[in-house]
Amino acid sequence: MSGPNASDTLRDTDATTTFKSKTQEPPSYKVVLLNDDFTPMDFVVDLIMTFFRQSLEDATRIMLNVHYEGRGVCGIYPREIAETKVFEVNNHAHRSGHPLKCLMEQN
Ligand code: TYC
């Protein structure tokens, strides 16, 4: 047998029968970097390597994607980890005198 059964599903009340698992993954969040005209490229590459544990090659690719597309995803995390990344990245940029901004978006 395959498919959902009565013990692990919820039945919708409308005519369309859909099933929802009771054991859903917690929501994940994209941590997004925004482009600006002032933050130096090498600072952004360093920041991506440090805070998102990326290689020089991948950090450079992500930075250039942000530079040309206006924004880019640096990583996907559970809510509290994403919140900490955003806070630390924005703090680091601000303390260093750069306007770079980081935000999170639910997936
Ligand atoms: N656009 C910046 C420059 O030309 C580089 C940059 C990339 C800034 C990514 C912010 O999130 C950013 N120096």
Short mmCIF file of C-alpha atoms and ligand atoms in Angstrom, two decimals:
data_model
loop_
_atom_site.label_atom_id
_atom_site.label_comp_id
_atom_site.label_asym_id
_atom_site.label_seq_id
_atom_site.Cartn_x
_atom_site.Cartn_y
_atom_site.Cartn_z
CA MET A 1 0.00 0.00 0.00
CA SER A 2 1.08 3.58 -0.60
CA GLY A 3 -0.26 7.09 -0.01
CA PRO A 4 -1.55 8.79 3.14
CA ASN A 5 -3.74 6.94 5.64
CA ALA A 6 -6.16 8.11 8.33
CA SER A 7 -3.64 8.08 11.17
CA ASP A 8 -1.18 10.56 9.65
CA THR A 9 -3.40 12.87 7.61
CA LEU A 10 -6.05 15.54 8.06
CA ARG A 11 -9.09 15.64 5.78
CA ASP A 12 -10.20 18.98 4.32
CA THR A 13 -13.87 19.91 4.75
CA ASP A 14 -14.46 21.15 1.20
CA ALA A 15 -15.22 19.07 -1.86
CA THR A 16 -11.59 18.81 -2.94
CA THR A 17 -10.00 16.16 -0.81
CA THR A 18 -6.42 17.10 0.09
CA PHE A 19 -4.07 15.68 2.68
CA LYS A 20 -1.64 17.39 4.99
CA SER A 21 1.14 15.62 6.82
CA LYS A 22 1.15 16.14 10.61
CA THR A 23 4.93 15.96 10.61
CA GLN A 24 5.81 19.05 8.55
CA GLU A 25 9.36 20.37 8.31
CA PRO A 26 9.82 23.71 10.11
CA PRO A 27 9.80 26.61 7.62
CA SER A 28 13.14 27.56 6.10
CA TYR A 29 14.31 31.07 5.24
CA LYS A 30 16.46 32.43 2.44
CA VAL A 31 19.13 34.88 3.62
CA VAL A 32 19.39 37.48 0.86
CA LEU A 33 22.09 40.09 0.16
CA LEU A 34 21.09 43.33 -1.57
CA ASN A 35 23.29 45.22 -4.00
CA ASP A 36 24.42 48.79 -3.45
CA ASP A 37 26.84 51.07 -5.31
CA PHE A 38 29.36 51.57 -2.50
CA THR A 39 30.31 48.39 -0.64
CA PRO A 40 33.61 47.09 -2.09
CA MET A 41 33.44 43.77 -3.92
CA ASP A 42 36.29 42.22 -1.94
CA PHE A 43 34.51 43.11 1.33
CA VAL A 44 31.38 41.30 0.11
CA VAL A 45 33.35 38.23 -0.97
CA ASP A 46 35.08 38.09 2.44
CA LEU A 47 31.75 38.51 4.23
CA ILE A 48 30.13 35.66 2.27
CA MET A 49 33.10 33.38 2.98
CA THR A 50 33.05 34.23 6.70
CA PHE A 51 29.34 34.26 7.52
CA PHE A 52 28.04 31.74 4.99
CA ARG A 53 31.04 29.35 4.96
CA GLN A 54 31.49 29.51 1.20
CA SER A 55 34.68 28.95 -0.79
CA LEU A 56 36.38 31.90 -2.50
CA GLU A 57 35.02 30.66 -5.82
CA ASP A 58 31.41 30.35 -4.65
CA ALA A 59 31.55 33.59 -2.66
CA THR A 60 32.78 35.42 -5.77
CA ARG A 61 29.97 33.89 -7.87
CA ILE A 62 27.33 34.92 -5.27
CA MET A 63 28.77 38.45 -4.97
CA LEU A 64 28.74 38.92 -8.78
CA ASN A 65 25.18 37.58 -8.93
CA VAL A 66 24.12 40.20 -6.36
CA HIS A 67 26.08 42.90 -8.21
CA TYR A 68 24.42 42.18 -11.57
CA GLU A 69 20.94 41.03 -10.48
CA GLY A 70 20.39 43.37 -7.51
CA ARG A 71 20.05 40.61 -4.93
CA GLY A 72 21.14 37.06 -4.27
CA VAL A 73 20.63 34.15 -1.89
CA CYS A 74 23.62 33.35 0.36
CA GLY A 75 22.04 30.41 2.20
CA ILE A 76 18.84 28.77 3.44
CA TYR A 77 18.36 28.17 7.19
CA PRO A 78 15.82 27.60 9.97
CA ARG A 79 14.32 30.85 11.30
CA GLU A 80 16.58 31.49 14.30
CA ILE A 81 19.78 30.80 12.38
CA ALA A 82 18.64 33.03 9.51
CA GLU A 83 17.82 35.80 12.01
CA THR A 84 21.29 35.54 13.53
CA LYS A 85 22.99 35.64 10.09
CA VAL A 86 21.01 38.76 9.09
CA PHE A 87 21.82 40.48 12.38
CA GLU A 88 25.54 39.65 12.27
CA VAL A 89 25.98 40.53 8.57
CA ASN A 90 24.19 43.88 8.92
CA ASN A 91 26.20 44.63 12.07
CA HIS A 92 29.50 43.76 10.42
CA ALA A 93 28.73 45.90 7.35
CA HIS A 94 27.55 48.86 9.44
CA ARG A 95 30.53 48.68 11.84
CA SER A 96 32.81 48.63 8.79
CA GLY A 97 31.15 51.75 7.36
CA HIS A 98 29.45 50.05 4.39
CA PRO A 99 25.77 50.34 3.44
CA LEU A 100 25.36 46.65 2.50
CA LYS A 101 22.00 45.21 3.60
CA CYS A 102 20.96 41.64 4.30
CA LEU A 103 17.43 40.33 4.87
CA MET A 104 15.53 37.06 5.15
CA GLU A 105 12.50 35.68 3.33
CA GLN A 106 10.42 32.67 4.19
CA ASN A 107 10.57 29.94 1.56
N1 TYC B 1 27.91 46.82 -6.35
C1 TYC B 1 29.08 46.83 -5.48
C2 TYC B 1 30.26 47.46 -6.22
O1 TYC B 1 30.20 47.66 -7.42
C3 TYC B 1 29.44 45.42 -5.02
C4 TYC B 1 28.41 44.79 -4.15
C5 TYC B 1 28.05 43.46 -4.33
C6 TYC B 1 27.79 45.51 -3.10
C7 TYC B 1 27.11 42.84 -3.50
C8 TYC B 1 26.84 44.90 -2.28
O2 TYC B 1 25.60 42.95 -1.65
C9 TYC B 1 26.50 43.57 -2.48
N2 TYC B 1 31.32 47.76 -5.49
#
